[in-house]
Amino acid sequence: ATIAPLAYGLIFETDGNIFFPNEKMAKVLLAKRLFVVIGCKHYLKKLKSIGFKTFDNVIDESYDNEPDDEKRWKMAMESANELCKKEPAWVLEQIAKKVQWNQRFLGRFDASSFMKVFHDECDNII
């Protein structure tokens, strides 16, 4: 079987301190891709709290809990590197249900609902 190119996404967030679900995340969700995030602490945890699925069955997501930014980003890159060593067909089989869920779940959001998550996060910081 042929594996589609760009089956995975590496998301670099502009602000490493704020959880901000934006077009970068929406693109990988719509494209049904596994993703690794270089962003704030608990980015994945917050995505899960909204209802999205992440890929701890395939990659090491422990980076999400690391409080030190540089260490967290390095750990995330290590997870991405390890992912690249895995058999793509196996990875795609493991993530199939989760990426399908994420795409459908994203379709339930309108822009204002997605932005509300961001504003709630900003309120928690202030």
PDB file of C-alpha atoms in Angstrom:
ATOM      1  CA  ALA A   1       0.000   0.000   0.000  1.00  0.00           C
ATOM      2  CA  THR A   2       1.139   3.528  -0.714  1.00  0.00           C
ATOM      3  CA  ILE A   3       1.383   5.928   2.199  1.00  0.00           C
ATOM      4  CA  ALA A   4       0.138   9.439   1.558  1.00  0.00           C
ATOM      5  CA  PRO A   5       2.813  12.114   2.028  1.00  0.00           C
ATOM      6  CA  LEU A   6       2.497  14.485   4.932  1.00  0.00           C
ATOM      7  CA  ALA A   7       0.730  11.983   7.143  1.00  0.00           C
ATOM      8  CA  TYR A   8       1.984  13.780  10.265  1.00  0.00           C
ATOM      9  CA  GLY A   9       2.022  17.383  11.416  1.00  0.00           C
ATOM     10  CA  LEU A  10       4.536  19.314  13.497  1.00  0.00           C
ATOM     11  CA  ILE A  11       2.870  22.432  14.898  1.00  0.00           C
ATOM     12  CA  PHE A  12       5.013  25.342  16.072  1.00  0.00           C
ATOM     13  CA  GLU A  13       2.945  27.759  18.122  1.00  0.00           C
ATOM     14  CA  THR A  14       3.902  31.425  18.072  1.00  0.00           C
ATOM     15  CA  ASP A  15       3.374  31.956  21.802  1.00  0.00           C
ATOM     16  CA  GLY A  16       4.729  29.218  24.028  1.00  0.00           C
ATOM     17  CA  ASN A  17       2.739  30.419  27.032  1.00  0.00           C
ATOM     18  CA  ILE A  18      -0.849  30.472  25.770  1.00  0.00           C
ATOM     19  CA  PHE A  19      -3.080  27.664  24.557  1.00  0.00           C
ATOM     20  CA  PHE A  20      -4.495  29.059  21.350  1.00  0.00           C
ATOM     21  CA  PRO A  21      -6.287  26.629  19.047  1.00  0.00           C
ATOM     22  CA  ASN A  22      -5.853  28.233  15.640  1.00  0.00           C
ATOM     23  CA  GLU A  23      -5.631  27.496  11.928  1.00  0.00           C
ATOM     24  CA  LYS A  24      -2.427  25.485  12.385  1.00  0.00           C
ATOM     25  CA  MET A  25      -4.248  22.982  14.562  1.00  0.00           C
ATOM     26  CA  ALA A  26      -7.420  23.115  12.478  1.00  0.00           C
ATOM     27  CA  LYS A  27      -5.450  22.198   9.347  1.00  0.00           C
ATOM     28  CA  VAL A  28      -3.972  19.020  10.823  1.00  0.00           C
ATOM     29  CA  LEU A  29      -7.311  18.042  12.325  1.00  0.00           C
ATOM     30  CA  LEU A  30      -9.118  18.530   9.027  1.00  0.00           C
ATOM     31  CA  ALA A  31      -6.377  16.675   7.143  1.00  0.00           C
ATOM     32  CA  LYS A  32      -6.687  13.753   9.591  1.00  0.00           C
ATOM     33  CA  ARG A  33      -3.056  13.846  10.688  1.00  0.00           C
ATOM     34  CA  LEU A  34      -1.187  12.805  13.785  1.00  0.00           C
ATOM     35  CA  PHE A  35       0.502  15.860  15.296  1.00  0.00           C
ATOM     36  CA  VAL A  36       3.247  16.926  17.692  1.00  0.00           C
ATOM     37  CA  VAL A  37       2.955  20.414  19.193  1.00  0.00           C
ATOM     38  CA  ILE A  38       5.785  22.770  20.056  1.00  0.00           C
ATOM     39  CA  GLY A  39       3.772  25.014  22.330  1.00  0.00           C
ATOM     40  CA  CYS A  40       2.681  25.724  25.876  1.00  0.00           C
ATOM     41  CA  LYS A  41       2.615  23.278  28.750  1.00  0.00           C
ATOM     42  CA  HIS A  42      -0.549  21.132  28.725  1.00  0.00           C
ATOM     43  CA  TYR A  43      -1.493  22.031  25.146  1.00  0.00           C
ATOM     44  CA  LEU A  44      -2.472  18.397  24.510  1.00  0.00           C
ATOM     45  CA  LYS A  45      -4.234  18.126  27.861  1.00  0.00           C
ATOM     46  CA  LYS A  46      -6.340  21.155  26.999  1.00  0.00           C
ATOM     47  CA  LEU A  47      -7.161  19.774  23.556  1.00  0.00           C
ATOM     48  CA  LYS A  48      -8.325  16.566  25.222  1.00  0.00           C
ATOM     49  CA  SER A  49     -10.451  18.536  27.709  1.00  0.00           C
ATOM     50  CA  ILE A  50     -12.300  20.071  24.772  1.00  0.00           C
ATOM     51  CA  GLY A  51     -12.925  16.612  23.334  1.00  0.00           C
ATOM     52  CA  PHE A  52     -10.180  16.009  20.780  1.00  0.00           C
ATOM     53  CA  LYS A  53      -8.063  12.858  20.691  1.00  0.00           C
ATOM     54  CA  THR A  54      -4.265  12.790  20.796  1.00  0.00           C
ATOM     55  CA  PHE A  55      -1.859  10.002  19.965  1.00  0.00           C
ATOM     56  CA  ASP A  56      -0.303   8.639  23.139  1.00  0.00           C
ATOM     57  CA  ASN A  57      -0.867   5.153  21.723  1.00  0.00           C
ATOM     58  CA  VAL A  58       1.798   5.902  19.080  1.00  0.00           C
ATOM     59  CA  ILE A  59       4.097   8.640  20.416  1.00  0.00           C
ATOM     60  CA  ASP A  60       5.477   9.719  23.766  1.00  0.00           C
ATOM     61  CA  GLU A  61       3.344  12.696  24.794  1.00  0.00           C
ATOM     62  CA  SER A  62       5.013  13.175  28.188  1.00  0.00           C
ATOM     63  CA  TYR A  63       6.528  16.395  26.809  1.00  0.00           C
ATOM     64  CA  ASP A  64       3.132  18.010  27.360  1.00  0.00           C
ATOM     65  CA  ASN A  65       3.663  17.941  31.152  1.00  0.00           C
ATOM     66  CA  GLU A  66       7.177  19.409  31.173  1.00  0.00           C
ATOM     67  CA  PRO A  67       7.205  22.870  32.846  1.00  0.00           C
ATOM     68  CA  ASP A  68      10.498  24.038  31.317  1.00  0.00           C
ATOM     69  CA  ASP A  69       9.807  25.426  27.826  1.00  0.00           C
ATOM     70  CA  GLU A  70      13.110  24.508  26.207  1.00  0.00           C
ATOM     71  CA  LYS A  71      13.100  21.008  27.664  1.00  0.00           C
ATOM     72  CA  ARG A  72       9.441  20.515  26.630  1.00  0.00           C
ATOM     73  CA  TRP A  73      10.159  21.592  23.062  1.00  0.00           C
ATOM     74  CA  LYS A  74      13.214  19.348  22.899  1.00  0.00           C
ATOM     75  CA  MET A  75      11.158  16.417  24.201  1.00  0.00           C
ATOM     76  CA  ALA A  76       8.469  17.131  21.593  1.00  0.00           C
ATOM     77  CA  MET A  77      11.070  17.103  18.836  1.00  0.00           C
ATOM     78  CA  GLU A  78      12.397  13.796  20.174  1.00  0.00           C
ATOM     79  CA  SER A  79       8.855  12.391  19.975  1.00  0.00           C
ATOM     80  CA  ALA A  80       8.633  13.584  16.366  1.00  0.00           C
ATOM     81  CA  ASN A  81      11.997  12.003  15.549  1.00  0.00           C
ATOM     82  CA  GLU A  82      10.926   8.698  17.093  1.00  0.00           C
ATOM     83  CA  LEU A  83       7.698   8.840  15.111  1.00  0.00           C
ATOM     84  CA  CYS A  84       9.673   9.112  11.886  1.00  0.00           C
ATOM     85  CA  LYS A  85      11.392   5.810  12.702  1.00  0.00           C
ATOM     86  CA  LYS A  86       8.083   3.930  12.899  1.00  0.00           C
ATOM     87  CA  GLU A  87       6.519   2.052  10.025  1.00  0.00           C
ATOM     88  CA  PRO A  88       4.069   4.546   8.426  1.00  0.00           C
ATOM     89  CA  ALA A  89       1.448   1.913   7.590  1.00  0.00           C
ATOM     90  CA  TRP A  90       1.406   0.765  11.224  1.00  0.00           C
ATOM     91  CA  VAL A  91       1.132   4.357  12.493  1.00  0.00           C
ATOM     92  CA  LEU A  92      -1.746   5.154  10.162  1.00  0.00           C
ATOM     93  CA  GLU A  93      -3.556   2.009  11.262  1.00  0.00           C
ATOM     94  CA  GLN A  94      -3.114   2.966  14.938  1.00  0.00           C
ATOM     95  CA  ILE A  95      -4.410   6.515  14.489  1.00  0.00           C
ATOM     96  CA  ALA A  96      -7.242   5.893  12.015  1.00  0.00           C
ATOM     97  CA  LYS A  97     -10.130   6.120  14.496  1.00  0.00           C
ATOM     98  CA  LYS A  98      -8.673   9.096  16.354  1.00  0.00           C
ATOM     99  CA  VAL A  99      -8.033  11.221  13.270  1.00  0.00           C
ATOM    100  CA  GLN A 100     -11.519  10.410  11.967  1.00  0.00           C
ATOM    101  CA  TRP A 101     -12.973  11.474  15.330  1.00  0.00           C
ATOM    102  CA  ASN A 102     -10.944  14.712  15.383  1.00  0.00           C
ATOM    103  CA  GLN A 103     -12.039  15.688  11.880  1.00  0.00           C
ATOM    104  CA  ARG A 104     -15.707  15.095  12.665  1.00  0.00           C
ATOM    105  CA  PHE A 105     -15.457  16.727  16.083  1.00  0.00           C
ATOM    106  CA  LEU A 106     -13.846  19.841  14.608  1.00  0.00           C
ATOM    107  CA  GLY A 107     -16.759  20.063  12.181  1.00  0.00           C
ATOM    108  CA  ARG A 108     -19.078  20.609  15.157  1.00  0.00           C
ATOM    109  CA  PHE A 109     -17.297  23.830  16.143  1.00  0.00           C
ATOM    110  CA  ASP A 110     -17.999  27.202  14.673  1.00  0.00           C
ATOM    111  CA  ALA A 111     -15.344  29.896  14.769  1.00  0.00           C
ATOM    112  CA  SER A 112     -16.827  31.641  17.804  1.00  0.00           C
ATOM    113  CA  SER A 113     -16.847  28.403  19.823  1.00  0.00           C
ATOM    114  CA  PHE A 114     -13.232  27.725  18.956  1.00  0.00           C
ATOM    115  CA  MET A 115     -12.261  31.302  19.892  1.00  0.00           C
ATOM    116  CA  LYS A 116     -14.126  31.025  23.209  1.00  0.00           C
ATOM    117  CA  VAL A 117     -11.610  28.382  24.265  1.00  0.00           C
ATOM    118  CA  PHE A 118      -8.823  30.918  23.633  1.00  0.00           C
ATOM    119  CA  HIS A 119     -10.556  33.704  25.523  1.00  0.00           C
ATOM    120  CA  ASP A 120     -11.236  31.391  28.475  1.00  0.00           C
ATOM    121  CA  GLU A 121      -7.541  30.532  28.545  1.00  0.00           C
ATOM    122  CA  CYS A 122      -6.577  34.227  28.512  1.00  0.00           C
ATOM    123  CA  ASP A 123      -8.963  34.880  31.408  1.00  0.00           C
ATOM    124  CA  ASN A 124      -7.216  32.131  33.404  1.00  0.00           C
ATOM    125  CA  ILE A 125      -3.809  33.737  32.811  1.00  0.00           C
ATOM    126  CA  ILE A 126      -4.871  37.278  33.749  1.00  0.00           C
TER     127      ILE A 126
END
